[in-house]
XYZ file of C-alpha atoms in Angstrom:
324
model
C -36.759 0.662 -62.830
C -37.812 1.568 -59.307
C -39.418 -0.477 -56.544
C -41.117 0.612 -53.359
C -43.816 -0.199 -50.843
C -47.310 1.265 -51.177
C -47.861 4.962 -50.448
C -49.593 5.694 -47.141
C -52.463 7.766 -48.472
C -54.969 6.280 -46.028
C -58.738 6.868 -45.892
C -58.242 10.645 -45.719
C -56.271 10.611 -49.010
C -53.163 12.120 -47.489
C -50.542 13.498 -49.829
C -46.804 13.137 -49.481
C -45.084 16.028 -51.263
C -41.687 14.334 -50.925
C -42.948 11.213 -52.744
C -44.542 13.300 -55.461
C -41.363 15.331 -55.895
C -39.209 12.191 -55.962
C -41.202 10.529 -58.733
C -41.529 13.845 -60.552
C -37.747 14.166 -60.706
C -37.429 10.749 -62.364
C -39.177 12.021 -65.489
C -38.282 14.910 -67.750
C -40.949 17.261 -69.026
C -43.228 15.472 -71.463
C -42.075 12.010 -70.412
C -44.360 9.446 -68.862
C -43.814 6.572 -66.491
C -45.721 3.470 -65.475
C -46.630 2.351 -61.973
C -47.205 -1.401 -61.874
C -49.197 -2.304 -58.774
C -49.122 -6.046 -58.082
C -52.495 -5.838 -56.342
C -55.948 -5.562 -57.850
C -57.588 -2.125 -57.883
C -60.037 -3.408 -55.293
C -57.264 -4.667 -52.994
C -55.451 -1.327 -53.268
C -58.689 0.463 -52.394
C -59.210 -1.759 -49.364
C -55.622 -1.149 -48.262
C -56.401 2.566 -48.142
C -58.899 1.930 -45.350
C -56.070 0.585 -43.170
C -53.617 3.369 -43.978
C -52.148 2.193 -47.278
C -53.290 2.846 -50.817
C -51.886 3.751 -54.190
C -50.881 6.841 -56.150
C -53.797 9.117 -57.166
C -53.697 10.335 -60.758
C -54.126 13.956 -59.728
C -50.907 13.919 -57.689
C -48.838 11.934 -60.201
C -49.991 13.306 -63.587
C -47.029 11.899 -65.554
C -47.488 8.383 -64.241
C -49.968 5.820 -65.501
C -51.014 3.187 -62.980
C -51.463 -0.421 -64.080
C -52.875 -3.086 -61.767
C -51.608 -6.634 -62.275
C -52.923 -8.772 -59.389
C -50.537 -11.432 -58.105
C -51.193 -13.806 -55.231
C -48.980 -13.827 -52.182
C -49.264 -15.107 -48.633
C -51.677 -17.874 -47.704
C -53.217 -18.498 -51.185
C -49.767 -19.014 -52.696
C -48.659 -21.290 -49.853
C -51.820 -23.389 -50.151
C -51.239 -23.679 -53.889
C -47.709 -24.932 -53.241
C -48.917 -27.486 -50.675
C -51.617 -28.830 -53.006
C -49.094 -29.187 -55.820
C -46.609 -31.106 -53.658
C -49.371 -33.401 -52.408
C -50.530 -34.088 -55.972
C -46.976 -34.774 -57.174
C -46.390 -37.264 -54.355
C -49.610 -39.191 -54.974
C -48.496 -41.917 -57.384
C -51.808 -43.790 -57.213
C -53.936 -41.324 -59.179
C -54.859 -41.810 -62.842
C -54.235 -39.345 -65.651
C -57.568 -37.519 -65.432
C -57.268 -37.127 -61.677
C -53.671 -35.894 -61.961
C -54.550 -33.254 -64.548
C -57.517 -32.141 -62.463
C -55.407 -31.751 -59.333
C -52.657 -29.972 -61.242
C -55.183 -27.452 -62.550
C -56.937 -26.977 -59.205
C -53.731 -26.157 -57.324
C -53.194 -23.182 -59.713
C -49.409 -23.171 -59.332
C -48.803 -22.824 -63.065
C -51.254 -19.913 -63.109
C -49.079 -18.140 -60.555
C -46.015 -18.797 -62.728
C -47.824 -17.351 -65.736
C -48.959 -14.275 -63.790
C -45.433 -13.583 -62.533
C -43.855 -13.922 -65.977
C -46.609 -11.836 -67.596
C -46.177 -8.986 -65.116
C -42.391 -9.078 -65.450
C -42.754 -8.963 -69.244
C -45.043 -5.936 -68.900
C -42.427 -4.108 -66.817
C -39.706 -5.076 -69.295
C -41.792 -3.937 -72.278
C -42.486 -0.567 -70.687
C -38.749 -0.022 -70.342
C -37.511 -1.598 -73.579
C -40.221 -0.684 -76.079
C -41.771 2.408 -74.518
C -38.425 3.652 -73.152
C -40.313 4.636 -70.019
C -39.459 4.540 -66.335
C -41.255 1.925 -64.267
C -42.147 1.838 -60.578
C -43.225 -1.542 -59.195
C -44.879 -2.019 -55.833
C -47.417 -4.107 -53.972
C -48.125 -3.645 -50.278
C -44.861 -3.887 -48.339
C -42.691 -4.046 -51.460
C -40.726 -7.081 -50.267
C -42.598 -9.920 -51.989
C -44.299 -9.716 -55.396
C -42.504 -6.421 -56.039
C -39.116 -8.132 -55.855
C -40.389 -11.049 -57.919
C -41.332 -8.715 -60.776
C -38.238 -6.471 -60.709
C -35.841 -9.426 -60.508
C -37.511 -11.319 -63.361
C -37.651 -8.193 -65.518
C -33.899 -7.767 -65.132
C -33.211 -11.375 -66.152
C -35.357 -10.785 -69.244
C -33.691 -7.471 -70.140
C -30.100 -7.668 -68.937
C -27.709 -10.355 -70.231
C -25.341 -9.724 -67.311
C -28.056 -10.996 -64.932
C -28.035 -14.295 -66.817
C -24.430 -15.063 -65.922
C -23.570 -17.040 -62.802
C -21.950 -14.100 -61.025
C -24.527 -11.602 -62.292
C -27.398 -13.781 -61.112
C -25.858 -13.996 -57.652
C -25.597 -10.206 -57.595
C -29.238 -9.943 -58.674
C -30.349 -12.171 -55.791
C -28.213 -10.222 -53.343
C -29.646 -6.794 -54.180
C -33.208 -7.677 -55.254
C -34.027 -10.246 -52.589
C -31.558 -10.211 -49.713
C -30.628 -6.517 -49.388
C -34.136 -5.432 -50.426
C -35.558 -7.197 -47.384
C -37.457 -10.255 -48.522
C -38.299 -11.948 -45.180
C -36.744 -15.350 -45.849
C -37.032 -16.459 -42.218
C -40.789 -15.903 -42.199
C -41.580 -16.996 -45.740
C -39.461 -20.167 -45.695
C -40.034 -21.218 -42.077
C -41.357 -24.638 -43.077
C -41.596 -26.665 -46.254
C -44.799 -27.877 -47.899
C -44.428 -31.113 -45.938
C -44.898 -29.384 -42.595
C -48.210 -29.679 -40.764
C -47.744 -26.158 -39.431
C -49.665 -23.439 -41.264
C -48.006 -20.177 -40.336
C -49.640 -16.999 -41.619
C -46.377 -15.501 -42.876
C -45.274 -18.467 -44.974
C -45.288 -18.109 -48.766
C -43.041 -19.583 -51.486
C -42.352 -16.300 -53.300
C -38.675 -17.085 -53.771
C -39.509 -20.559 -55.061
C -41.941 -18.983 -57.533
C -39.113 -16.746 -58.751
C -36.803 -19.748 -59.202
C -39.549 -21.587 -61.083
C -39.972 -18.610 -63.428
C -36.213 -18.523 -64.059
C -36.341 -22.245 -64.823
C -39.104 -21.520 -67.368
C -36.790 -18.965 -68.988
C -33.908 -21.446 -69.039
C -36.129 -24.051 -70.693
C -37.366 -21.638 -73.374
C -33.881 -20.158 -73.921
C -31.489 -23.069 -73.226
C -28.418 -21.216 -74.555
C -28.974 -17.828 -72.882
C -28.405 -18.550 -69.170
C -24.878 -19.360 -67.996
C -26.074 -21.356 -64.989
C -27.902 -24.671 -64.948
C -30.968 -26.088 -63.227
C -28.650 -27.478 -60.554
C -28.008 -23.936 -59.307
C -31.749 -23.211 -59.011
C -32.291 -26.431 -57.055
C -29.379 -25.583 -54.767
C -30.818 -22.116 -54.112
C -34.204 -23.635 -53.279
C -32.597 -26.053 -50.815
C -30.562 -23.314 -49.151
C -33.534 -20.971 -48.813
C -35.303 -23.561 -46.646
C -32.353 -25.242 -44.894
C -28.755 -24.139 -45.208
C -25.338 -24.463 -43.646
C -24.636 -20.918 -44.862
C -25.830 -17.538 -43.637
C -26.845 -16.022 -46.971
C -30.612 -16.527 -46.545
C -30.818 -16.103 -42.785
C -33.100 -13.529 -41.087
C -35.682 -11.223 -42.648
C -33.743 -8.053 -43.492
C -30.381 -6.301 -43.265
C -31.083 -4.913 -39.804
C -31.650 -8.391 -38.375
C -28.552 -9.728 -40.115
C -26.464 -6.944 -38.596
C -27.887 -7.524 -35.110
C -27.248 -11.272 -35.415
C -23.782 -10.639 -36.902
C -24.551 -13.067 -39.694
C -21.607 -12.081 -41.892
C -19.154 -12.443 -39.012
C -20.600 -15.715 -37.704
C -21.440 -17.655 -40.870
C -20.035 -18.485 -44.280
C -21.429 -17.128 -47.546
C -23.126 -19.468 -49.990
C -21.723 -17.373 -52.846
C -18.144 -17.885 -51.660
C -18.717 -21.631 -51.705
C -20.399 -21.711 -55.115
C -17.663 -19.601 -56.721
C -14.835 -21.934 -55.774
C -13.337 -23.327 -59.020
C -14.099 -26.904 -58.049
C -17.730 -26.115 -57.207
C -18.483 -23.492 -59.858
C -18.150 -26.007 -62.657
C -21.097 -28.002 -61.286
C -23.498 -25.101 -61.780
C -22.525 -23.939 -65.273
C -24.625 -24.527 -68.386
C -22.344 -26.172 -71.007
C -24.686 -24.955 -73.769
C -24.372 -21.285 -72.767
C -23.680 -18.727 -75.476
C -23.644 -15.040 -74.550
C -26.841 -13.435 -75.837
C -27.041 -9.634 -75.746
C -30.680 -9.593 -76.830
C -33.743 -9.300 -74.641
C -35.331 -12.720 -74.085
C -39.113 -12.528 -74.345
C -40.678 -15.677 -72.886
C -43.929 -17.139 -74.123
C -46.590 -17.086 -71.423
C -49.132 -19.116 -73.370
C -50.569 -22.013 -71.340
C -48.885 -24.517 -73.655
C -45.500 -22.897 -72.943
C -45.634 -23.052 -69.140
C -44.546 -26.453 -67.873
C -44.309 -28.114 -64.472
C -40.767 -27.986 -63.088
C -40.275 -31.736 -62.866
C -36.677 -31.451 -61.722
C -37.936 -29.902 -58.486
C -41.430 -31.222 -57.850
C -40.677 -34.824 -58.871
C -37.170 -35.013 -57.436
C -38.240 -37.070 -54.403
C -40.258 -39.678 -56.304
C -38.320 -40.023 -59.561
C -34.652 -40.824 -59.950
C -32.635 -38.238 -61.864
C -29.871 -40.727 -62.699
C -30.408 -40.751 -66.447
C -30.834 -36.984 -66.658
C -27.657 -36.505 -64.624
C -25.771 -38.893 -66.895
C -27.052 -37.105 -70.002
C -26.058 -33.740 -68.535
C -22.572 -35.039 -67.715
C -22.210 -36.246 -71.305
C -23.236 -32.821 -72.630
C -20.620 -31.205 -70.393
C -17.969 -33.645 -71.628
C -18.790 -32.934 -75.258
C -18.825 -29.164 -74.682
C -15.411 -29.278 -73.023
C -14.082 -31.404 -75.892
C -14.999 -28.644 -78.339
């Protein structure tokens, strides 16, 4: 699996021999690969007018391009805001709640992300083909798809340590701009152009996987909630800045503590483990049917509904698991 930003073909349909040679070397003679573009064909065409674009078939004959449009930026942020507002409105009746839940389209974004990740995973697992994923810059929906595909395919990414490594290489080192995307929460009146809850969408998708496969992920929902909190406000330096260059200039590693180091302490680690976990070497294929995608109540209702009874039930499960 490869990930990249869009090629810079531009309106004059420029060719980049180095790019063509690079992708050509990935495949042996007779093999084929898939390019999953997380933009619509129309959006990719429009991007060409401003210098971007996508791979032309004539220059990449062994690669088949598939467009799977995924929202990012302002539409995704507005969807998040509408969902939070609906969840916090306790005065609405059932019909109004269901209408607002549908109109915010958050669950549609979850479905689209899981569907695209499943497509990438299927190309690799069932077609035994190489896959290149990209959108525009390659630091948003691209990372969402490649990270989810690895959780689906690779059992090591479903362990606590493996999941941390996945986040480090697919989000942090790959340059997801956390500072810009997570500048404010959905409660803020500010509407910055660069804000978008891409990382939250990823965590939501992982939660969907954990709900459908409760024995296959070593970590619990508590870890996902902790990661969400630390992406927006943290005493650690793990999610600071927008890329590795900025972190080096700000000397983040020298000046701050790592969230991973804290989570992996024996006393803390226990809090984030799933007591029902059983190592599963198989690929986990999630259902993306509308009936299978559920609202993440543990996150979106956490400020209006007490989790006392769920916490007590979880503690009892842990006690019973340790007793066995």
